[in-house]
Amino acid sequence: MGAGTQSPSAGSSTDYSGVVGEVLDVDGLLADPAIRIVVCCGAGGVGKTTTAAAIGLRAAEVHGRRTVVLTIDPARRLAQSMGLSELDNTPRQVKGIDGENGGELHAMMLDMKRTFDEVVQQHTTPQRAAEIFANPFYQAMSSTFAGTQEYMAMEKLGQLRSADEWDLIVVDTPPSRSALDFLDAPARLSRFLDGRMLRMLLAPARSGGRSMFSLVTASFGLFSRTVQKVLGAQLLTDLSGFVAALDSMFGGFRQRADETYRILQDPQTAFLLVAAPERDAVREAAYFAERLVAERMPLAGLVLNRMHRSEVTGLPAEESEAAADELDAAGENQLTAGALRIHANLVRQTEREQRVAATFTDAFPAVPAVSVTAQPADVHDVDGLRTIGALLA
Ligand SMILES: Nc1ncnc2c1ncn2[C@@H]1O[C@H](COP(=O)(O)OP(=O)(O)OP(=O)(O)O)[C@@H](O)[C@H]1O
Ligand SMILES: [Mg+2]
């Protein structure tokens, strides 16, 4: 991969001479039939959901692909922007898009509890499923356990992919504090579901503390008595029942998490890292990029979202400010002086953003990047998504 594909004279909104390295070819990616999954990840609030929706729309309208966008957007902004009154656990077709190329856009919002319920139903008998659903631990875990959302996103992705009815699946990732949660949480959760720790905790209670490993069981007995005191005996019984009920599914959970992990490593997948041009978001993106490289997951590129740009070129901040000072000193043309100062601030901001962005592109020169300009207002309809899609491509 070589640098220099970026044309400084192109004058497009996505042209930033300050951002070095190769420009990400989003259209090339979306047109490639071998690409079946695009994962939009990044820190909280940077524009993952917006990017996922814009990419899905473009894949459908411009590239004629039958696309589904799996979003995780509890704020439901996406449902609104797609004109869907309902966005739930099954894909719904988005109306009012240009389907001339034969493309279709479907969208769904992950309902982690329903997804978890479905998984349980698929892997056990109706009676067992009913027991599990009634268990307070299951109820708590399926709706609030940290990591369940990420785990169920992977589960849903696995389901969508194995159904094989989509040309392209665009995945939005949960609004986690850290982008890495998406990769870490499933393993954490399956370790929990694996129940080794819970079984150890419960073992002394079951064996009555009589075991070859008396020292170990004695200390665990003490541990479980303490837990019992803190959590209450009923809770421990619930926990024990939950673990026993899930026992038959441990293998299944782990196995599917591993399978989805392998899909994420496959060349059919493209990760798009979304970042705002702010120090923390870019640092987060760099951690994530390192991790993707380490996990051998295909990082397609970086989306620098909400970048600023000045329409006026060739007037540096210093000159603009000096001119404003002169006008002020002469006591004339206040309006022009004000405009010159606004321009100077915008140029400074643009330069600052490019410096921040460059910390990523310097560290990962092989990762292509694309910039998307900050829109004057939030993206709240299909037209807005179309604009973002065009800026991306
Ligand atoms: N380029 C842009 N210009 C203007 N507004 C934008 C742009 N990109 C995103 N937004 C707006 O920023 C807000 C946050 O975007 P979005 O919901 O896509 O972020 P997110 O990364 O999915 O957030 P979360 O981590 O909470 O899920 C939304 O209101 C969206 O409309
Ligand atoms: Mg989001």
PDB file of N, CA, C and O in Angstrom, residues 233-265:
ATOM      1  N   ALA A 233     -29.528 -17.164  51.616  1.00  0.00           N
ATOM      2  CA  ALA A 233     -29.559 -18.572  51.214  1.00  0.00           C
ATOM      3  C   ALA A 233     -30.383 -18.773  49.948  1.00  0.00           C
ATOM      4  O   ALA A 233     -30.024 -19.546  49.073  1.00  0.00           O
ATOM      5  N   GLN A 234     -31.481 -18.041  49.838  1.00  0.00           N
ATOM      6  CA  GLN A 234     -32.348 -18.209  48.667  1.00  0.00           C
ATOM      7  C   GLN A 234     -31.611 -17.860  47.371  1.00  0.00           C
ATOM      8  O   GLN A 234     -31.724 -18.555  46.378  1.00  0.00           O
ATOM      9  N   LEU A 235     -30.851 -16.800  47.509  1.00  0.00           N
ATOM     10  CA  LEU A 235     -30.122 -16.347  46.340  1.00  0.00           C
ATOM     11  C   LEU A 235     -29.110 -17.392  45.893  1.00  0.00           C
ATOM     12  O   LEU A 235     -28.929 -17.632  44.700  1.00  0.00           O
ATOM     13  N   LEU A 236     -28.467 -18.006  46.863  1.00  0.00           N
ATOM     14  CA  LEU A 236     -27.473 -19.022  46.529  1.00  0.00           C
ATOM     15  C   LEU A 236     -28.154 -20.223  45.869  1.00  0.00           C
ATOM     16  O   LEU A 236     -27.625 -20.818  44.935  1.00  0.00           O
ATOM     17  N   THR A 237     -29.333 -20.558  46.354  1.00  0.00           N
ATOM     18  CA  THR A 237     -30.094 -21.651  45.743  1.00  0.00           C
ATOM     19  C   THR A 237     -30.462 -21.292  44.297  1.00  0.00           C
ATOM     20  O   THR A 237     -30.359 -22.105  43.397  1.00  0.00           O
ATOM     21  N   ASP A 238     -30.887 -20.033  44.116  1.00  0.00           N
ATOM     22  CA  ASP A 238     -31.210 -19.554  42.763  1.00  0.00           C
ATOM     23  C   ASP A 238     -30.004 -19.682  41.852  1.00  0.00           C
ATOM     24  O   ASP A 238     -30.102 -20.141  40.721  1.00  0.00           O
ATOM     25  N   LEU A 239     -28.893 -19.247  42.384  1.00  0.00           N
ATOM     26  CA  LEU A 239     -27.657 -19.254  41.613  1.00  0.00           C
ATOM     27  C   LEU A 239     -27.301 -20.691  41.237  1.00  0.00           C
ATOM     28  O   LEU A 239     -26.950 -20.988  40.095  1.00  0.00           O
ATOM     29  N   SER A 240     -27.448 -21.554  42.216  1.00  0.00           N
ATOM     30  CA  SER A 240     -27.140 -22.958  41.985  1.00  0.00           C
ATOM     31  C   SER A 240     -28.059 -23.534  40.898  1.00  0.00           C
ATOM     32  O   SER A 240     -27.605 -24.249  40.002  1.00  0.00           O
ATOM     33  N   GLY A 241     -29.325 -23.176  40.983  1.00  0.00           N
ATOM     34  CA  GLY A 241     -30.286 -23.653  39.989  1.00  0.00           C
ATOM     35  C   GLY A 241     -29.971 -23.114  38.606  1.00  0.00           C
ATOM     36  O   GLY A 241     -30.051 -23.829  37.608  1.00  0.00           O
ATOM     37  N   PHE A 242     -29.568 -21.873  38.575  1.00  0.00           N
ATOM     38  CA  PHE A 242     -29.238 -21.224  37.310  1.00  0.00           C
ATOM     39  C   PHE A 242     -28.056 -21.914  36.648  1.00  0.00           C
ATOM     40  O   PHE A 242     -28.085 -22.247  35.457  1.00  0.00           O
ATOM     41  N   VAL A 243     -27.035 -22.151  37.458  1.00  0.00           N
ATOM     42  CA  VAL A 243     -25.838 -22.795  36.924  1.00  0.00           C
ATOM     43  C   VAL A 243     -26.174 -24.198  36.437  1.00  0.00           C
ATOM     44  O   VAL A 243     -25.763 -24.609  35.346  1.00  0.00           O
ATOM     45  N   ALA A 244     -26.969 -24.926  37.224  1.00  0.00           N
ATOM     46  CA  ALA A 244     -27.335 -26.284  36.826  1.00  0.00           C
ATOM     47  C   ALA A 244     -28.135 -26.258  35.521  1.00  0.00           C
ATOM     48  O   ALA A 244     -27.896 -27.060  34.622  1.00  0.00           O
ATOM     49  N   ALA A 245     -29.040 -25.294  35.415  1.00  0.00           N
ATOM     50  CA  ALA A 245     -29.886 -25.221  34.225  1.00  0.00           C
ATOM     51  C   ALA A 245     -29.084 -24.844  32.983  1.00  0.00           C
ATOM     52  O   ALA A 245     -29.346 -25.329  31.886  1.00  0.00           O
ATOM     53  N   LEU A 246     -28.113 -23.977  33.183  1.00  0.00           N
ATOM     54  CA  LEU A 246     -27.318 -23.547  32.031  1.00  0.00           C
ATOM     55  C   LEU A 246     -26.227 -24.547  31.672  1.00  0.00           C
ATOM     56  O   LEU A 246     -25.620 -24.458  30.616  1.00  0.00           O
ATOM     57  N   ASP A 247     -26.006 -25.480  32.601  1.00  0.00           N
ATOM     58  CA  ASP A 247     -24.893 -26.416  32.458  1.00  0.00           C
ATOM     59  C   ASP A 247     -24.824 -27.027  31.068  1.00  0.00           C
ATOM     60  O   ASP A 247     -23.781 -27.048  30.431  1.00  0.00           O
ATOM     61  N   SER A 248     -25.977 -27.471  30.582  1.00  0.00           N
ATOM     62  CA  SER A 248     -26.011 -28.159  29.296  1.00  0.00           C
ATOM     63  C   SER A 248     -25.670 -27.218  28.150  1.00  0.00           C
ATOM     64  O   SER A 248     -25.326 -27.650  27.060  1.00  0.00           O
ATOM     65  N   MET A 249     -25.767 -25.925  28.406  1.00  0.00           N
ATOM     66  CA  MET A 249     -25.556 -24.967  27.322  1.00  0.00           C
ATOM     67  C   MET A 249     -24.169 -24.346  27.320  1.00  0.00           C
ATOM     68  O   MET A 249     -23.827 -23.631  26.393  1.00  0.00           O
ATOM     69  N   PHE A 250     -23.373 -24.635  28.351  1.00  0.00           N
ATOM     70  CA  PHE A 250     -22.062 -23.974  28.443  1.00  0.00           C
ATOM     71  C   PHE A 250     -21.272 -24.123  27.154  1.00  0.00           C
ATOM     72  O   PHE A 250     -20.776 -23.162  26.592  1.00  0.00           O
ATOM     73  N   GLY A 251     -21.211 -25.395  26.699  1.00  0.00           N
ATOM     74  CA  GLY A 251     -20.452 -25.670  25.482  1.00  0.00           C
ATOM     75  C   GLY A 251     -20.986 -24.851  24.330  1.00  0.00           C
ATOM     76  O   GLY A 251     -20.230 -24.222  23.601  1.00  0.00           O
ATOM     77  N   GLY A 252     -22.305 -24.815  24.196  1.00  0.00           N
ATOM     78  CA  GLY A 252     -22.944 -24.104  23.088  1.00  0.00           C
ATOM     79  C   GLY A 252     -22.603 -22.628  23.074  1.00  0.00           C
ATOM     80  O   GLY A 252     -22.244 -22.080  22.041  1.00  0.00           O
ATOM     81  N   PHE A 253     -22.672 -22.010  24.229  1.00  0.00           N
ATOM     82  CA  PHE A 253     -22.363 -20.576  24.314  1.00  0.00           C
ATOM     83  C   PHE A 253     -20.931 -20.293  23.876  1.00  0.00           C
ATOM     84  O   PHE A 253     -20.682 -19.419  23.067  1.00  0.00           O
ATOM     85  N   ARG A 254     -20.036 -21.083  24.470  1.00  0.00           N
ATOM     86  CA  ARG A 254     -18.622 -20.836  24.185  1.00  0.00           C
ATOM     87  C   ARG A 254     -18.321 -21.086  22.717  1.00  0.00           C
ATOM     88  O   ARG A 254     -17.648 -20.304  22.072  1.00  0.00           O
ATOM     89  N   GLN A 255     -18.876 -22.177  22.244  1.00  0.00           N
ATOM     90  CA  GLN A 255     -18.621 -22.578  20.864  1.00  0.00           C
ATOM     91  C   GLN A 255     -19.079 -21.490  19.885  1.00  0.00           C
ATOM     92  O   GLN A 255     -18.360 -21.140  18.957  1.00  0.00           O
ATOM     93  N   ARG A 256     -20.275 -20.936  20.126  1.00  0.00           N
ATOM     94  CA  ARG A 256     -20.775 -19.938  19.188  1.00  0.00           C
ATOM     95  C   ARG A 256     -20.015 -18.624  19.298  1.00  0.00           C
ATOM     96  O   ARG A 256     -19.786 -17.950  18.307  1.00  0.00           O
ATOM     97  N   ALA A 257     -19.613 -18.289  20.519  1.00  0.00           N
ATOM     98  CA  ALA A 257     -18.798 -17.074  20.679  1.00  0.00           C
ATOM     99  C   ALA A 257     -17.485 -17.250  19.909  1.00  0.00           C
ATOM    100  O   ALA A 257     -17.021 -16.325  19.238  1.00  0.00           O
ATOM    101  N   ASP A 258     -16.919 -18.452  19.997  1.00  0.00           N
ATOM    102  CA  ASP A 258     -15.670 -18.728  19.265  1.00  0.00           C
ATOM    103  C   ASP A 258     -15.883 -18.654  17.766  1.00  0.00           C
ATOM    104  O   ASP A 258     -15.062 -18.108  17.028  1.00  0.00           O
ATOM    105  N   GLU A 259     -17.024 -19.189  17.306  1.00  0.00           N
ATOM    106  CA  GLU A 259     -17.317 -19.165  15.873  1.00  0.00           C
ATOM    107  C   GLU A 259     -17.447 -17.735  15.362  1.00  0.00           C
ATOM    108  O   GLU A 259     -16.918 -17.387  14.314  1.00  0.00           O
ATOM    109  N   THR A 260     -18.188 -16.915  16.129  1.00  0.00           N
ATOM    110  CA  THR A 260     -18.358 -15.526  15.704  1.00  0.00           C
ATOM    111  C   THR A 260     -17.010 -14.812  15.706  1.00  0.00           C
ATOM    112  O   THR A 260     -16.730 -13.996  14.830  1.00  0.00           O
ATOM    113  N   TYR A 261     -16.191 -15.151  16.671  1.00  0.00           N
ATOM    114  CA  TYR A 261     -14.859 -14.562  16.730  1.00  0.00           C
ATOM    115  C   TYR A 261     -14.070 -14.894  15.460  1.00  0.00           C
ATOM    116  O   TYR A 261     -13.402 -14.052  14.891  1.00  0.00           O
ATOM    117  N   ARG A 262     -14.232 -16.141  15.016  1.00  0.00           N
ATOM    118  CA  ARG A 262     -13.539 -16.550  13.780  1.00  0.00           C
ATOM    119  C   ARG A 262     -14.088 -15.792  12.570  1.00  0.00           C
ATOM    120  O   ARG A 262     -13.327 -15.403  11.681  1.00  0.00           O
ATOM    121  N   ILE A 263     -15.402 -15.566  12.543  1.00  0.00           N
ATOM    122  CA  ILE A 263     -15.988 -14.791  11.437  1.00  0.00           C
ATOM    123  C   ILE A 263     -15.387 -13.385  11.433  1.00  0.00           C
ATOM    124  O   ILE A 263     -15.097 -12.820  10.390  1.00  0.00           O
ATOM    125  N   LEU A 264     -15.205 -12.824  12.632  1.00  0.00           N
ATOM    126  CA  LEU A 264     -14.637 -11.478  12.729  1.00  0.00           C
ATOM    127  C   LEU A 264     -13.191 -11.438  12.233  1.00  0.00           C
ATOM    128  O   LEU A 264     -12.701 -10.385  11.840  1.00  0.00           O
ATOM    129  N   GLN A 265     -12.527 -12.586  12.260  1.00  0.00           N
ATOM    130  CA  GLN A 265     -11.137 -12.627  11.781  1.00  0.00           C
ATOM    131  C   GLN A 265     -11.063 -12.896  10.285  1.00  0.00           C
ATOM    132  O   GLN A 265     -10.010 -12.736   9.676  1.00  0.00           O
TER     133      GLN A 265
END
